[in-house]
Amino acid sequence: GAEDKSHKLQNLVSEQLVGYGFNEIMNNSLTKSEYYDENPDFPADRCIPIINPLSKELNVMRQTLLYSGLECIARNINYKIHDQKLYEFGRSYVKTDEAANQELPVTKRFNETEHVSIFLTGNMTPESWKMKPAEADFFYLKAYVMDILHRMRVNMGRVEMVPTQYKFFAEGLDIVLKDSKKLLGTIGRIGRETLKRMDIKQPVYYADLNWTLLLKGYPTEEVQYQEVA
């Protein structure tokens, strides 16, 4: 039921993004704890450590899809692939405030959330004899995000865009549900410090949508059409 619905909608969004020229990436849910040291957006004390890690590069569960995606971008740039449009469906894992209480069930001590992330960098269109290449920017990213929200039948009257609270953005917006004040997603341009840390020297635009919230808000009834009289 619910899992089949998630796969069906995920395939719809994937087909939409692939039609726009995106490539899907799949990253490990394990990452290194160094990304979260003195990190104001994703505190290290929220990380879920691995008891017997294979290496220090894979010693915690990821709190965000951001850093694994930037690793892919940096690797592709090293292979001289500067124009990239990437997306990923994945999960994030964080401790809750009750994580220390061993009597509570696992679902109360840890939070697992599904996400869809989008990355843009380089040129969006190739150079040709009749036009110059168009560089990635915030408005390209916002257009792709809005298309996903429309595909997921989000009532745009129930959401608002406010300046982002995330420090890793140089500039960005948070997409917030008006009634519950829950964060549906965030979009923006990655800041220089984060890019420098990942050894990336070109602008990167990033969007993250809470796929779990999108699924909960998806209408249960299908839209019915009939011919105009």
C-alpha positions as a LaTeX table, in Angstrom:
\begin{tabular}{lrrr}
\hline
Residue & $x$ (\AA) & $y$ (\AA) & $z$ (\AA) \\
\hline
Gly1 & 0.00 & 0.00 & 0.00 \\
Ala2 & 1.98 & 2.97 & 1.27 \\
Glu3 & 5.28 & 1.59 & 0.02 \\
Asp4 & 3.86 & 0.92 & $-3.45$ \\
Lys5 & 2.48 & 4.47 & $-3.51$ \\
Ser6 & 5.90 & 5.86 & $-2.59$ \\
His7 & 7.63 & 3.88 & $-5.35$ \\
Lys8 & 5.02 & 4.92 & $-7.91$ \\
Leu9 & 5.35 & 8.63 & $-7.11$ \\
Gln10 & 9.12 & 8.36 & $-6.90$ \\
Asn11 & 9.18 & 6.89 & $-10.40$ \\
Leu12 & 6.96 & 9.72 & $-11.66$ \\
Val13 & 9.26 & 12.39 & $-10.25$ \\
Ser14 & 12.34 & 10.52 & $-11.49$ \\
Glu15 & 10.94 & 10.36 & $-15.02$ \\
Gln16 & 10.19 & 14.07 & $-14.84$ \\
Leu17 & 13.73 & 14.96 & $-13.76$ \\
Val18 & 15.35 & 12.61 & $-16.27$ \\
Gly19 & 13.26 & 14.31 & $-18.96$ \\
Tyr20 & 14.86 & 17.59 & $-17.88$ \\
Gly21 & 18.32 & 16.09 & $-18.38$ \\
Phe22 & 19.10 & 15.03 & $-14.80$ \\
Asn23 & 21.12 & 11.99 & $-13.79$ \\
Glu24 & 20.27 & 10.01 & $-10.66$ \\
Ile25 & 22.94 & 9.36 & $-8.05$ \\
Met26 & 22.86 & 6.80 & $-5.24$ \\
Asn27 & 25.11 & 7.35 & $-2.23$ \\
Asn28 & 25.92 & 5.43 & 0.91 \\
Ser29 & 23.92 & 6.32 & 4.03 \\
Leu30 & 27.18 & 6.06 & 5.97 \\
Thr31 & 29.49 & 9.05 & 5.97 \\
Lys32 & 32.31 & 10.59 & 8.01 \\
Ser33 & 31.71 & 12.49 & 11.21 \\
Glu34 & 34.11 & 15.29 & 10.19 \\
Tyr35 & 31.33 & 16.91 & 8.17 \\
Tyr36 & 29.40 & 17.56 & 11.38 \\
Asp37 & 32.20 & 18.84 & 13.60 \\
Glu38 & 31.33 & 22.41 & 14.68 \\
Asn39 & 28.52 & 22.39 & 12.14 \\
Pro40 & 25.75 & 24.88 & 13.09 \\
Asp41 & 23.23 & 23.31 & 10.71 \\
Phe42 & 23.77 & 19.66 & 11.59 \\
Pro43 & 25.18 & 19.33 & 15.15 \\
Ala44 & 27.58 & 16.47 & 15.82 \\
Asp45 & 25.61 & 15.36 & 18.90 \\
Arg46 & 22.69 & 14.50 & 16.60 \\
Cys47 & 24.78 & 12.00 & 14.64 \\
Ile48 & 24.08 & 8.28 & 14.97 \\
Pro49 & 27.50 & 6.58 & 15.31 \\
Ile50 & 28.35 & 3.13 & 14.01 \\
Ile51 & 29.51 & 0.75 & 16.74 \\
Asn52 & 32.10 & $-1.06$ & 14.59 \\
Pro53 & 32.84 & 1.24 & 11.62 \\
Leu54 & 34.87 & $-0.11$ & 8.72 \\
Ser55 & 36.80 & 3.18 & 8.56 \\
Lys56 & 36.68 & 6.76 & 9.78 \\
Glu57 & 35.15 & 7.67 & 6.40 \\
Leu58 & 32.05 & 5.60 & 7.23 \\
Asn59 & 31.59 & 6.01 & 10.97 \\
Val60 & 28.19 & 7.80 & 11.26 \\
Met61 & 24.79 & 7.83 & 9.55 \\
Arg62 & 24.26 & 10.89 & 7.40 \\
Gln63 & 22.08 & 13.72 & 8.67 \\
Thr64 & 21.69 & 15.21 & 5.20 \\
Leu65 & 22.10 & 14.29 & 1.55 \\
Leu66 & 24.13 & 17.47 & 0.97 \\
Tyr67 & 27.68 & 16.28 & 1.57 \\
Ser68 & 27.42 & 12.98 & $-0.29$ \\
Gly69 & 26.03 & 14.86 & $-3.28$ \\
Leu70 & 28.88 & 17.38 & $-3.16$ \\
Glu71 & 31.33 & 14.47 & $-3.08$ \\
Cys72 & 29.85 & 13.26 & $-6.38$ \\
Ile73 & 30.10 & 16.72 & $-7.90$ \\
Ala74 & 33.74 & 17.09 & $-6.83$ \\
Arg75 & 34.59 & 13.67 & $-8.23$ \\
Asn76 & 32.93 & 14.47 & $-11.57$ \\
Ile77 & 34.75 & 17.81 & $-11.79$ \\
Asn78 & 38.03 & 15.96 & $-11.30$ \\
Tyr79 & 37.07 & 13.93 & $-14.37$ \\
Lys80 & 36.52 & 17.18 & $-16.31$ \\
Ile81 & 32.71 & 16.97 & $-16.10$ \\
His82 & 31.84 & 20.54 & $-15.13$ \\
Asp83 & 28.17 & 20.66 & $-16.24$ \\
Gln84 & 26.06 & 18.55 & $-13.90$ \\
Lys85 & 22.37 & 18.10 & $-13.11$ \\
Leu86 & 21.96 & 15.48 & $-10.39$ \\
Tyr87 & 19.21 & 14.21 & $-8.11$ \\
Glu88 & 18.99 & 11.60 & $-5.36$ \\
Phe89 & 16.28 & 9.89 & $-3.36$ \\
Gly90 & 17.63 & 8.93 & 0.05 \\
Arg91 & 17.17 & 9.00 & 3.79 \\
Ser92 & 18.62 & 11.01 & 6.65 \\
Tyr93 & 19.08 & 9.79 & 10.22 \\
Val94 & 19.26 & 11.88 & 13.41 \\
Lys95 & 18.94 & 11.39 & 17.15 \\
Thr96 & 15.86 & 12.78 & 18.87 \\
Asp97 & 15.86 & 14.57 & 22.22 \\
Glu98 & 14.88 & 11.26 & 23.89 \\
Ala99 & 17.75 & 9.28 & 22.34 \\
Ala100 & 19.42 & 8.69 & 25.72 \\
Asn101 & 16.33 & 6.97 & 27.14 \\
Gln102 & 17.02 & 3.30 & 26.45 \\
Glu103 & 13.53 & 2.30 & 27.60 \\
Leu104 & 11.87 & 4.00 & 24.64 \\
Pro105 & 11.46 & 2.17 & 21.33 \\
Val106 & 13.91 & 2.85 & 18.51 \\
Thr107 & 11.34 & 4.84 & 16.54 \\
Lys108 & 11.10 & 7.34 & 19.42 \\
Arg109 & 14.85 & 7.70 & 19.92 \\
Phe110 & 15.86 & 8.11 & 16.29 \\
Asn111 & 14.28 & 9.92 & 13.36 \\
Glu112 & 14.49 & 8.58 & 9.81 \\
Thr113 & 13.28 & 10.86 & 7.00 \\
Glu114 & 13.10 & 10.38 & 3.25 \\
His115 & 14.36 & 13.18 & 1.00 \\
Val116 & 14.82 & 14.09 & $-2.63$ \\
Ser117 & 17.82 & 16.33 & $-3.33$ \\
Ile118 & 18.71 & 18.28 & $-6.49$ \\
Phe119 & 22.10 & 19.66 & $-7.51$ \\
Leu120 & 22.90 & 22.08 & $-10.34$ \\
Thr121 & 26.33 & 23.30 & $-11.38$ \\
Gly122 & 28.01 & 24.50 & $-14.55$ \\
Asn123 & 25.99 & 25.18 & $-17.70$ \\
Met124 & 22.41 & 24.11 & $-18.20$ \\
Thr125 & 22.56 & 24.17 & $-22.00$ \\
Pro126 & 25.51 & 23.39 & $-24.28$ \\
Glu127 & 27.12 & 26.06 & $-26.41$ \\
Ser128 & 26.04 & 26.17 & $-30.04$ \\
Trp129 & 26.57 & 28.34 & $-33.10$ \\
Lys130 & 23.39 & 30.34 & $-32.44$ \\
Met131 & 23.38 & 30.76 & $-28.66$ \\
Lys132 & 25.70 & 30.99 & $-25.69$ \\
Pro133 & 25.51 & 28.41 & $-22.89$ \\
Ala134 & 23.17 & 29.27 & $-20.01$ \\
Glu135 & 24.77 & 29.01 & $-16.59$ \\
Ala136 & 22.95 & 27.39 & $-13.68$ \\
Asp137 & 21.30 & 29.83 & $-11.31$ \\
Phe138 & 18.75 & 30.02 & $-8.52$ \\
Phe139 & 15.81 & 30.46 & $-10.87$ \\
Tyr140 & 16.56 & 27.28 & $-12.82$ \\
Leu141 & 16.62 & 25.41 & $-9.52$ \\
Lys142 & 13.41 & 27.01 & $-8.28$ \\
Ala143 & 11.60 & 26.11 & $-11.52$ \\
Tyr144 & 12.55 & 22.43 & $-11.16$ \\
Val145 & 11.45 & 22.42 & $-7.52$ \\
Met146 & 8.11 & 24.04 & $-8.32$ \\
Asp147 & 7.48 & 21.43 & $-11.03$ \\
Ile148 & 8.04 & 18.68 & $-8.46$ \\
Leu149 & 5.66 & 20.33 & $-5.99$ \\
His150 & 3.00 & 20.62 & $-8.70$ \\
Arg151 & 3.51 & 16.99 & $-9.67$ \\
Met152 & 3.03 & 16.04 & $-6.01$ \\
Arg153 & $-0.18$ & 18.13 & $-6.00$ \\
Val154 & 0.98 & 20.50 & $-3.30$ \\
Asn155 & $-1.50$ & 23.30 & $-2.66$ \\
Met156 & 0.76 & 26.32 & $-3.13$ \\
Gly157 & $-1.67$ & 28.45 & $-1.15$ \\
Arg158 & $-0.73$ & 26.44 & 1.94 \\
Val159 & 3.03 & 27.03 & 1.67 \\
Glu160 & 5.23 & 30.08 & 2.00 \\
Met161 & 8.83 & 30.84 & 1.13 \\
Val162 & 10.94 & 32.58 & 3.75 \\
Pro163 & 14.68 & 33.38 & 3.99 \\
Thr164 & 16.56 & 30.21 & 4.85 \\
Gln165 & 17.96 & 29.55 & 8.32 \\
Tyr166 & 20.72 & 27.24 & 7.04 \\
Lys167 & 24.24 & 28.62 & 7.33 \\
Phe168 & 25.72 & 26.49 & 4.53 \\
Phe169 & 23.75 & 28.57 & 2.02 \\
Ala170 & 25.11 & 31.84 & 0.68 \\
Glu171 & 21.51 & 32.71 & $-0.16$ \\
Gly172 & 18.37 & 30.63 & $-0.18$ \\
Leu173 & 14.75 & 30.10 & 0.76 \\
Asp174 & 12.93 & 27.70 & 3.05 \\
Ile175 & 9.60 & 26.24 & 1.92 \\
Val176 & 7.35 & 26.10 & 4.99 \\
Leu177 & 3.82 & 24.76 & 5.46 \\
Lys178 & 1.68 & 27.62 & 6.75 \\
Asp179 & $-0.60$ & 25.56 & 8.99 \\
Ser180 & 1.93 & 23.29 & 10.72 \\
Lys181 & 5.09 & 25.42 & 10.23 \\
Lys182 & 6.92 & 22.26 & 9.17 \\
Leu183 & 9.85 & 22.57 & 6.78 \\
Leu184 & 8.84 & 21.08 & 3.43 \\
Gly185 & 12.10 & 21.93 & 1.68 \\
Thr186 & 14.90 & 24.39 & 1.14 \\
Ile187 & 16.60 & 25.78 & $-1.96$ \\
Gly188 & 19.59 & 28.03 & $-2.55$ \\
Arg189 & 23.22 & 28.55 & $-3.53$ \\
Ile190 & 25.89 & 26.76 & $-1.51$ \\
Gly191 & 28.26 & 29.08 & 0.35 \\
Arg192 & 31.96 & 29.43 & $-0.44$ \\
Glu193 & 33.18 & 27.89 & 2.81 \\
Thr194 & 31.26 & 24.68 & 2.23 \\
Leu195 & 32.41 & 24.46 & $-1.39$ \\
Lys196 & 36.02 & 25.13 & $-0.37$ \\
Arg197 & 35.81 & 22.35 & 2.19 \\
Met198 & 34.65 & 19.97 & $-0.57$ \\
Asp199 & 37.33 & 21.27 & $-2.99$ \\
Ile200 & 34.77 & 22.67 & $-5.45$ \\
Lys201 & 35.63 & 25.93 & $-7.22$ \\
Gln202 & 32.43 & 26.58 & $-9.19$ \\
Pro203 & 28.96 & 27.63 & $-7.97$ \\
Val204 & 26.60 & 24.85 & $-6.87$ \\
Tyr205 & 22.84 & 25.19 & $-6.39$ \\
Tyr206 & 21.10 & 22.77 & $-4.08$ \\
Ala207 & 17.53 & 21.89 & $-3.15$ \\
Asp208 & 16.25 & 19.45 & $-0.56$ \\
Leu209 & 12.61 & 18.36 & $-0.29$ \\
Asn210 & 11.13 & 16.35 & 2.57 \\
Trp211 & 9.77 & 13.39 & 0.63 \\
Thr212 & 8.09 & 11.97 & 3.75 \\
Leu213 & 6.00 & 15.14 & 4.13 \\
Leu214 & 5.22 & 15.22 & 0.42 \\
Leu215 & 3.87 & 11.67 & 0.59 \\
Lys216 & 1.73 & 12.45 & 3.64 \\
Gly217 & 0.23 & 15.46 & 1.89 \\
Tyr218 & $-0.45$ & 13.69 & $-1.40$ \\
Pro219 & $-4.23$ & 13.50 & $-2.07$ \\
Thr220 & $-5.74$ & 10.04 & $-1.64$ \\
Glu221 & $-8.39$ & 10.61 & $-4.29$ \\
Glu222 & $-7.49$ & 10.64 & $-7.95$ \\
Val223 & $-8.52$ & 13.62 & $-10.08$ \\
Gln224 & $-11.47$ & 12.79 & $-12.31$ \\
Tyr225 & $-12.14$ & 14.46 & $-15.64$ \\
Gln226 & $-15.17$ & 14.50 & $-17.87$ \\
Glu227 & $-15.95$ & 16.01 & $-21.23$ \\
Val228 & $-17.34$ & 19.54 & $-21.25$ \\
Ala229 & $-21.06$ & 19.54 & $-22.08$ \\
\hline
\end{tabular}
